[in-house]
Coordinates of C-alpha atoms and ligand atoms in Angstrom, one line a residue:
M1 CA 24.2 19.5 2.6
A2 CA 24.0 15.8 1.7
D3 CA 26.3 12.9 3.3
S4 CA 27.2 11.2 0.2
S5 CA 28.5 8.3 2.5
L6 CA 25.0 7.7 4.1
E7 CA 23.0 4.5 3.5
I8 CA 19.5 5.4 3.1
T9 CA 16.0 3.8 2.4
C10 CA 14.5 4.5 -1.1
R11 CA 10.8 5.4 -1.2
G12 CA 10.5 4.6 -5.0
C13 CA 8.3 1.7 -4.4
A14 CA 6.8 -0.7 -1.8
L15 CA 9.9 -2.7 -1.6
L16 CA 11.5 0.0 0.6
C17 CA 15.1 -0.8 -0.2
D18 CA 17.4 0.3 2.8
D19 CA 20.5 -0.4 1.1
L20 CA 21.0 2.8 -1.1
L21 CA 24.4 5.0 -0.9
I22 CA 23.1 8.2 -1.9
D23 CA 26.1 8.5 -4.5
D24 CA 24.8 5.6 -6.4
D25 CA 23.4 7.5 -9.2
Q26 CA 27.2 8.7 -10.1
T27 CA 29.0 5.8 -9.5
G28 CA 26.5 3.4 -11.3
R29 CA 26.5 0.8 -8.6
L30 CA 22.9 0.9 -7.9
N31 CA 21.1 -1.2 -10.5
C32 CA 17.6 0.6 -10.3
P33 CA 16.5 3.2 -12.7
N34 CA 13.8 4.0 -10.3
A35 CA 15.9 5.1 -7.5
V36 CA 18.3 6.7 -9.5
A37 CA 15.7 9.1 -10.9
W38 CA 14.1 9.3 -7.2
L39 CA 17.6 10.4 -6.1
K40 CA 18.2 12.8 -8.9
A41 CA 15.0 14.6 -8.9
A42 CA 15.5 14.8 -4.8
K43 CA 18.9 16.3 -5.2
S44 CA 18.0 18.9 -7.8
R45 CA 15.3 19.9 -5.7
L46 CA 17.2 20.1 -2.6
A47 CA 19.9 22.1 -4.6
T48 CA 18.1 25.2 -3.9
P49 CA 16.7 24.5 -0.4
P50 CA 12.9 25.3 -0.3
A51 CA 11.9 27.7 2.2
L52 CA 8.7 27.7 4.2
P53 CA 6.0 30.0 2.7
A54 CA 6.0 33.7 4.5
D55 CA 2.4 33.3 5.7
H56 CA 3.0 29.9 7.3
S57 CA 2.0 30.7 10.7
E58 CA -1.1 32.3 9.4
R59 CA -2.2 29.5 7.7
M60 CA -1.6 27.5 11.1
Q61 CA -3.8 29.8 12.9
Q62 CA -6.4 29.6 9.8
A63 CA -6.1 25.7 10.0
A64 CA -6.2 25.4 13.9
E65 CA -9.5 28.1 13.6
L66 CA -11.4 25.6 11.0
L67 CA -10.8 22.6 12.9
K68 CA -12.1 24.2 16.1
Q69 CA -15.1 25.3 14.2
A70 CA -15.8 21.9 12.5
K71 CA -18.5 19.9 13.7
R72 CA -17.7 16.7 11.3
P73 CA -14.4 16.7 10.2
L74 CA -13.3 13.9 7.7
F75 CA -9.6 12.9 8.1
A76 CA -8.2 11.0 4.9
G77 CA -5.2 10.3 2.8
W78 CA -2.2 9.0 5.1
Q79 CA -0.2 7.6 2.2
G80 CA 3.4 8.0 2.7
L81 CA 3.5 8.8 5.8
S82 CA 5.9 8.0 8.9
L83 CA 4.4 5.6 11.6
A84 CA 4.9 8.8 14.0
A85 CA 2.9 10.6 11.6
E86 CA 0.2 8.4 11.5
T87 CA 0.0 8.0 15.1
A88 CA -0.2 12.0 15.5
A89 CA -3.0 12.1 12.4
I90 CA -5.3 9.6 14.5
Q91 CA -4.8 11.7 17.9
L92 CA -5.7 14.8 16.0
A93 CA -8.8 12.9 14.5
E94 CA -9.6 11.9 17.9
A95 CA -9.5 15.1 19.4
F96 CA -11.6 16.8 16.8
H97 CA -14.1 13.9 17.1
G98 CA -13.7 13.1 13.1
Y99 CA -14.3 10.5 10.8
V100 CA -11.0 8.6 9.6
S101 CA -11.4 7.1 6.1
L102 CA -8.5 5.5 4.4
G103 CA -10.5 4.6 1.3
N104 CA -9.2 1.2 0.8
N105 CA -10.9 -1.8 -1.0
R106 CA -14.0 -2.7 0.8
A107 CA -14.3 -6.2 -0.5
Q108 CA -10.5 -6.9 0.5
I109 CA -11.0 -5.7 4.3
L110 CA -14.2 -7.7 4.5
A111 CA -12.8 -10.9 3.1
S112 CA -9.9 -10.5 5.6
Q113 CA -11.9 -9.8 8.4
R114 CA -13.9 -12.9 7.5
Y115 CA -11.1 -15.4 6.6
G116 CA -8.1 -13.8 8.2
G117 CA -4.6 -13.6 6.7
A118 CA -1.7 -15.7 6.0
A119 CA 1.0 -13.0 5.6
C120 CA 4.7 -13.3 5.4
T121 CA 7.6 -10.8 4.9
W122 CA 9.6 -10.2 2.0
G123 CA 12.5 -11.8 3.8
E124 CA 10.6 -15.0 3.9
V125 CA 9.8 -14.8 0.4
R126 CA 13.4 -14.2 -0.4
H127 CA 15.0 -16.9 1.6
R128 CA 12.2 -19.6 1.6
A129 CA 9.9 -19.2 -1.0
D130 CA 10.1 -22.2 -3.6
L131 CA 6.9 -21.3 -5.6
I132 CA 5.7 -17.5 -6.1
L133 CA 2.6 -17.3 -7.7
C134 CA 1.8 -13.7 -9.0
G135 CA -2.0 -13.0 -9.0
Q136 CA -2.7 -10.5 -11.7
C137 CA 0.0 -8.6 -10.7
D138 CA 3.6 -8.2 -12.1
P139 CA 6.3 -7.6 -9.2
F140 CA 9.0 -7.5 -12.1
S141 CA 7.4 -4.1 -13.5
S142 CA 6.1 -2.6 -10.1
L143 CA 9.0 -3.7 -7.8
S144 CA 12.2 -2.5 -9.8
R145 CA 14.6 -4.8 -8.2
F146 CA 12.3 -7.9 -7.5
D147 CA 14.5 -10.2 -9.1
E148 CA 17.7 -9.1 -7.7
R149 CA 16.5 -8.9 -4.4
I150 CA 13.8 -11.5 -4.0
V151 CA 14.1 -14.0 -6.6
Q152 CA 17.8 -14.7 -7.5
P153 CA 19.7 -14.6 -4.1
E154 CA 20.7 -17.6 -2.2
G155 CA 19.2 -18.2 1.2
R156 CA 19.5 -19.9 4.2
F157 CA 17.0 -22.8 3.1
R158 CA 17.8 -22.1 -0.7
A159 CA 21.1 -22.8 -2.3
K160 CA 22.6 -20.7 -5.1
G161 CA 21.0 -21.4 -8.5
E162 CA 17.5 -22.5 -6.7
S163 CA 15.9 -19.7 -7.5
A164 CA 11.9 -19.8 -6.6
R165 CA 9.5 -20.9 -9.9
V166 CA 7.8 -18.0 -10.8
V167 CA 4.3 -18.4 -12.0
Y168 CA 1.8 -15.7 -13.6
L169 CA -1.9 -16.1 -13.4
G170 CA -4.0 -13.6 -14.6
E171 CA -5.3 -11.4 -17.6
A172 CA -3.0 -8.9 -19.7
A173 CA -0.4 -11.4 -20.0
D174 CA 0.9 -10.1 -23.2
K175 CA 2.3 -6.8 -21.4
L176 CA 4.8 -9.2 -19.1
P177 CA 8.1 -9.3 -19.2
A178 CA 7.7 -13.1 -20.3
E179 CA 11.6 -14.1 -19.7
Q180 CA 11.0 -13.6 -16.0
Y181 CA 8.4 -16.0 -15.7
D182 CA 8.9 -20.2 -15.6
D183 CA 4.9 -20.3 -16.5
I184 CA 2.5 -17.8 -17.5
I185 CA -1.4 -18.9 -17.2
A186 CA -3.1 -16.1 -19.8
L187 CA -6.5 -16.0 -19.0
P188 CA -8.8 -14.3 -21.3
E189 CA -10.7 -11.1 -20.4
N190 CA -13.0 -11.1 -17.5
Q191 CA -12.2 -14.8 -16.6
L192 CA -10.2 -14.3 -13.6
E193 CA -12.8 -15.1 -11.4
S194 CA -14.0 -18.0 -12.9
A195 CA -10.5 -19.5 -12.8
L196 CA -10.0 -19.0 -9.4
L197 CA -13.1 -20.9 -8.5
E198 CA -12.0 -23.5 -10.5
L199 CA -8.3 -23.2 -9.1
R200 CA -10.2 -23.2 -5.5
R201 CA -12.0 -26.4 -6.7
L202 CA -9.0 -28.3 -7.8
L203 CA -7.2 -27.2 -4.6
A204 CA -9.8 -28.4 -2.2
D205 CA -10.0 -31.8 -4.5
V206 CA -13.5 -31.5 -4.9
P207 CA -15.0 -33.0 -7.7
S208 CA -17.6 -30.9 -9.4
R209 CA -21.4 -32.6 -9.5
T210 CA -21.4 -32.9 -13.1
N211 CA -17.7 -34.3 -12.8
K212 CA -16.5 -31.3 -15.1
P213 CA -15.0 -28.0 -14.5
V214 CA -17.2 -25.5 -13.2
S215 CA -16.2 -23.2 -15.8
E216 CA -15.9 -22.6 -19.2
L217 CA -12.5 -21.7 -19.6
P218 CA -10.3 -23.1 -22.6
A219 CA -9.0 -26.3 -22.3
E220 CA -5.3 -25.1 -22.1
V221 CA -6.2 -23.1 -19.1
L222 CA -7.9 -25.8 -17.6
A223 CA -4.8 -28.0 -17.9
Q224 CA -2.5 -25.3 -16.5
L225 CA -5.0 -24.8 -13.6
K226 CA -4.4 -28.3 -12.6
T227 CA -0.8 -28.4 -12.8
L228 CA -0.7 -25.3 -10.9
A229 CA -2.8 -26.8 -8.0
E230 CA -0.4 -29.6 -8.0
S231 CA 2.7 -27.5 -7.6
L232 CA 0.9 -25.5 -4.8
D233 CA 0.2 -28.8 -3.2
D234 CA 3.8 -30.1 -3.5
A235 CA 5.4 -26.8 -2.8
A236 CA 7.3 -26.5 0.5
Y237 CA 6.8 -22.6 1.1
P238 CA 4.5 -21.4 -1.5
V239 CA 3.6 -17.6 -1.6
L240 CA 0.9 -15.8 -3.4
L241 CA 1.5 -12.2 -4.5
T242 CA -1.8 -10.0 -5.1
A243 CA -1.9 -6.2 -5.8
G244 CA -5.7 -5.6 -4.8
G245 CA -8.3 -3.8 -6.8
D246 CA -8.8 -6.8 -9.2
G247 CA -12.3 -7.3 -8.1
C248 CA -11.6 -10.7 -6.8
S249 CA -10.3 -10.1 -2.9
L250 CA -12.9 -12.6 -2.0
Q251 CA -11.5 -15.7 -4.1
W252 CA -7.9 -14.9 -3.6
T253 CA -8.7 -14.7 0.6
K254 CA -10.9 -17.8 0.5
M255 CA -8.1 -19.4 -1.8
V256 CA -5.3 -18.9 0.9
R257 CA -7.9 -19.9 3.8
E258 CA -8.7 -23.1 2.3
T259 CA -5.2 -24.2 1.3
N260 CA -4.0 -23.3 4.6
D261 CA -6.7 -25.8 6.1
R262 CA -4.9 -28.7 4.3
S263 CA -1.1 -27.5 3.6
R264 CA 0.3 -23.7 3.3
L265 CA 0.2 -21.1 1.2
H266 CA 1.5 -17.2 2.4
R267 CA 0.4 -13.9 0.9
V268 CA 2.1 -10.8 0.4
S269 CA 0.8 -7.6 -0.9
V270 CA 2.5 -5.7 -3.9
P271 CA 1.2 -2.1 -4.2
A272 CA 2.0 -0.5 -7.4
G273 CA 3.6 2.8 -7.4
P274 CA 6.1 4.5 -4.2
A275 CA 5.9 3.1 -1.1
T276 CA 3.0 4.2 1.2
G277 CA 3.4 2.8 4.4
N278 CA 0.4 1.0 6.1
P279 CA -2.1 3.5 8.1
S280 CA -4.5 0.6 8.1
E281 CA -2.3 -1.2 10.6
S282 CA -1.7 2.0 12.8
L283 CA -5.5 2.7 12.9
L284 CA -6.2 -0.8 13.9
A285 CA -3.6 -0.9 16.6
W286 CA -4.8 2.3 18.0
T287 CA -8.6 2.0 17.8
G288 CA -9.0 -2.1 17.3
F289 CA -10.8 -0.9 13.7
P290 CA -9.7 -1.1 10.5
D291 CA -9.8 1.5 7.8
A292 CA -13.1 3.7 8.6
V293 CA -14.1 4.9 12.1
R294 CA -15.8 7.8 13.6
F295 CA -14.3 9.3 17.0
S296 CA -16.9 10.7 19.2
D297 CA -17.8 11.5 22.7
T298 CA -19.0 8.2 23.6
G299 CA -16.4 6.0 22.0
I300 CA -15.5 4.9 18.3
E301 CA -17.7 3.7 15.9
H302 CA -16.7 1.5 12.9
D303 CA -18.9 1.4 9.8
L304 CA -17.1 0.4 6.2
D305 CA -20.2 1.1 4.3
R306 CA -21.1 4.6 5.6
F307 CA -17.6 6.0 6.4
Q308 CA -16.4 5.2 3.0
P309 CA -14.9 8.7 1.7
E310 CA -17.3 9.2 -1.1
T311 CA -20.0 8.1 0.9
L312 CA -19.6 10.7 3.5
I313 CA -19.0 13.5 0.9
Q314 CA -22.3 12.7 -1.3
N315 CA -24.2 12.1 2.5
E316 CA -22.8 16.0 3.2
A317 CA -21.9 14.3 6.3
V318 CA -18.5 16.3 6.7
D319 CA -17.8 20.0 6.9
L320 CA -14.0 19.9 6.3
L321 CA -11.4 17.8 5.0
V322 CA -8.2 17.3 6.7
F323 CA -5.9 15.7 3.9
T324 CA -2.7 14.4 5.2
A325 CA -0.1 12.6 2.7
G326 CA 3.4 12.2 1.7
V327 CA 2.4 10.6 -1.6
L328 CA -0.8 11.4 -3.9
T329 CA -1.7 8.3 -5.0
P330 CA -4.3 7.9 -8.3
R331 CA -7.3 6.9 -5.7
W332 CA -6.6 10.2 -3.8
S333 CA -6.2 12.1 -6.8
S334 CA -9.4 11.2 -8.1
F335 CA -11.2 11.8 -5.0
L336 CA -9.9 15.4 -4.4
K337 CA -11.1 16.3 -8.0
T338 CA -14.6 15.6 -7.1
L339 CA -14.9 17.5 -4.1
P340 CA -17.5 20.2 -3.9
A341 CA -16.7 23.7 -4.1
N342 CA -18.1 24.7 -0.6
L343 CA -16.1 21.9 1.1
P344 CA -13.2 23.9 3.0
I345 CA -9.7 21.5 3.0
I346 CA -6.7 21.4 5.2
A347 CA -3.9 19.7 3.1
L348 CA -0.9 18.7 5.1
V349 CA 1.8 17.5 2.4
E350 CA 5.2 17.1 1.9
Q351 CA 7.1 19.8 -0.2
D352 CA 7.3 17.7 -3.4
L353 CA 3.6 16.5 -3.5
K354 CA 1.8 18.6 -6.1
L355 CA -2.0 18.8 -5.4
P356 CA -4.4 18.5 -8.3
E357 CA -6.6 21.8 -9.2
L358 CA -9.4 22.1 -6.4
A359 CA -12.6 23.7 -6.8
S360 CA -12.6 23.9 -2.7
P361 CA -10.7 26.6 -0.5
V362 CA -7.4 25.0 0.5
I363 CA -5.0 25.9 3.2
T364 CA -1.9 24.3 2.4
L365 CA 0.5 23.3 5.1
E366 CA 3.8 22.0 3.7
A367 CA 6.2 19.7 5.6
G368 CA 10.0 18.5 4.6
V369 CA 9.9 15.3 2.7
L370 CA 10.9 12.2 4.9
G371 CA 13.5 10.3 3.9
Q372 CA 15.4 13.4 2.5
Q373 CA 14.7 16.4 4.8
T374 CA 13.2 14.5 7.8
G375 CA 13.5 11.1 9.1
G376 CA 10.9 8.4 10.7
D377 CA 10.0 5.2 10.3
M378 CA 8.0 3.9 7.7
L379 CA 5.9 0.0 7.7
R380 CA 6.7 -1.4 4.6
S381 CA 3.8 -3.4 3.0
D382 CA 4.7 -6.6 4.6
G383 CA 4.3 -4.8 7.9
I384 CA 8.1 -4.4 8.6
P385 CA 9.1 -1.1 10.0
L386 CA 11.9 0.5 8.3
P387 CA 14.3 3.7 9.2
L388 CA 14.0 6.5 6.6
R389 CA 17.1 8.7 7.4
P390 CA 17.1 12.2 6.0
F391 CA 20.0 12.1 3.6
A392 CA 19.8 16.1 3.6
P393 CA 18.2 17.1 6.9
D394 CA 17.3 20.7 7.6
E395 CA 15.1 23.1 9.4
S396 CA 11.9 21.7 7.7
T397 CA 8.8 20.7 9.8
S398 CA 8.1 17.2 9.7
L399 CA 4.3 15.9 8.7
E400 CA 4.4 14.6 12.4
Q401 CA 5.3 18.0 13.8
L402 CA 2.6 19.8 11.9
L403 CA -0.3 17.4 13.0
R404 CA 1.3 17.7 16.7
E405 CA 1.3 21.5 16.4
L406 CA -2.6 21.4 15.6
L407 CA -3.5 19.3 18.3
P408 CA -5.5 21.3 21.3
N409 CA -3.6 22.1 24.6
Ligands
LIG1 S1 13.2 -1.5 -6.1 FE1 12.4 0.2 -5.2 S2 12.8 0.7 -3.3 FE2 14.2 -0.6 -4.0 S3 16.0 0.7 -4.8 FE3 14.6 0.5 -6.8 S4 12.8 2.0 -6.6 FE4 13.9 2.0 -5.1

């Protein structure tokens, strides 16, 4: 039975807003269509409480047997998990000497390993940022309450009416809500890298050898980049938002690193789609390595190239996939569809997650939905842990419990 006075955290997008009253879809006080849709879908699903499949114990036994027999299991997915479930997943991978491959952008990981990061929280952006540079990402679309929660509120260091300047730099600018931006630097197709090289040159104040811009960008864009470089220099608290996956991870990271040699530039990641947690942080904290590791008798091996999920499958290096997720992202959906028919899969998923049609034999173990039926903390994209209070708690097993039940005694 849902408690209508409860304040809950919404998993609708990467902002993970923790100020929702669950009757908001009726009162209209909640100004977020995505959250209202999320709540309505959850309530209608929970109106008929889902029951565990009758053969759940049998499936658990089969999964335990498969894990025992596997010589080289791959543990993957891990999107939308609580922190406790991420920890249990790491312990299971360690207990069965498996690979863990989180499938993240390799170039982005290498760039941060080499040049470090300069992260800040959404709270800092909200209270302090005076210039928000959206690098090939549109937070007004991917984070429904971005304007209300991050741009508009006054803060300790920002008086009412003094919202941050928001600038877009990237391709596909015709699809943006133009009224939300103070300035849009619209790049021609395939010119993002050239523009970033030019912006880095301007920020470092390095004349090119010919005293001409290093790229062939249109004159109007070059002039806008010059103004942007000056604004970044002048800003007291500039923040760069990037979504990843634009092929320019190295350029963005170098720009942040170089700028921070002389002044200041913070960076926050803006994943599209629902909140997915941050399993890379947990894996790093527990093992000392990010994203791609193999546990063995002798220790932990880290190899970003060899341990990519697709590479492991192509090389026939794994004999079992343990796929754990609360959210199915397009990245993992595509991966699952390419699996060979002879690879057994154990899928530990939340009850509302629909797996694609798979050629391989699957043992599916279902858990209650985090933040609806079960509780726990999830890391927001900026690294802040937030509680997900279940608004309709029931007897459902959580993903963490399922993972722990599979651990050897
Ligand atoms: S902005 Fe995102 S997290 Fe916040 S209420 Fe809307 S959908 Fe939920």
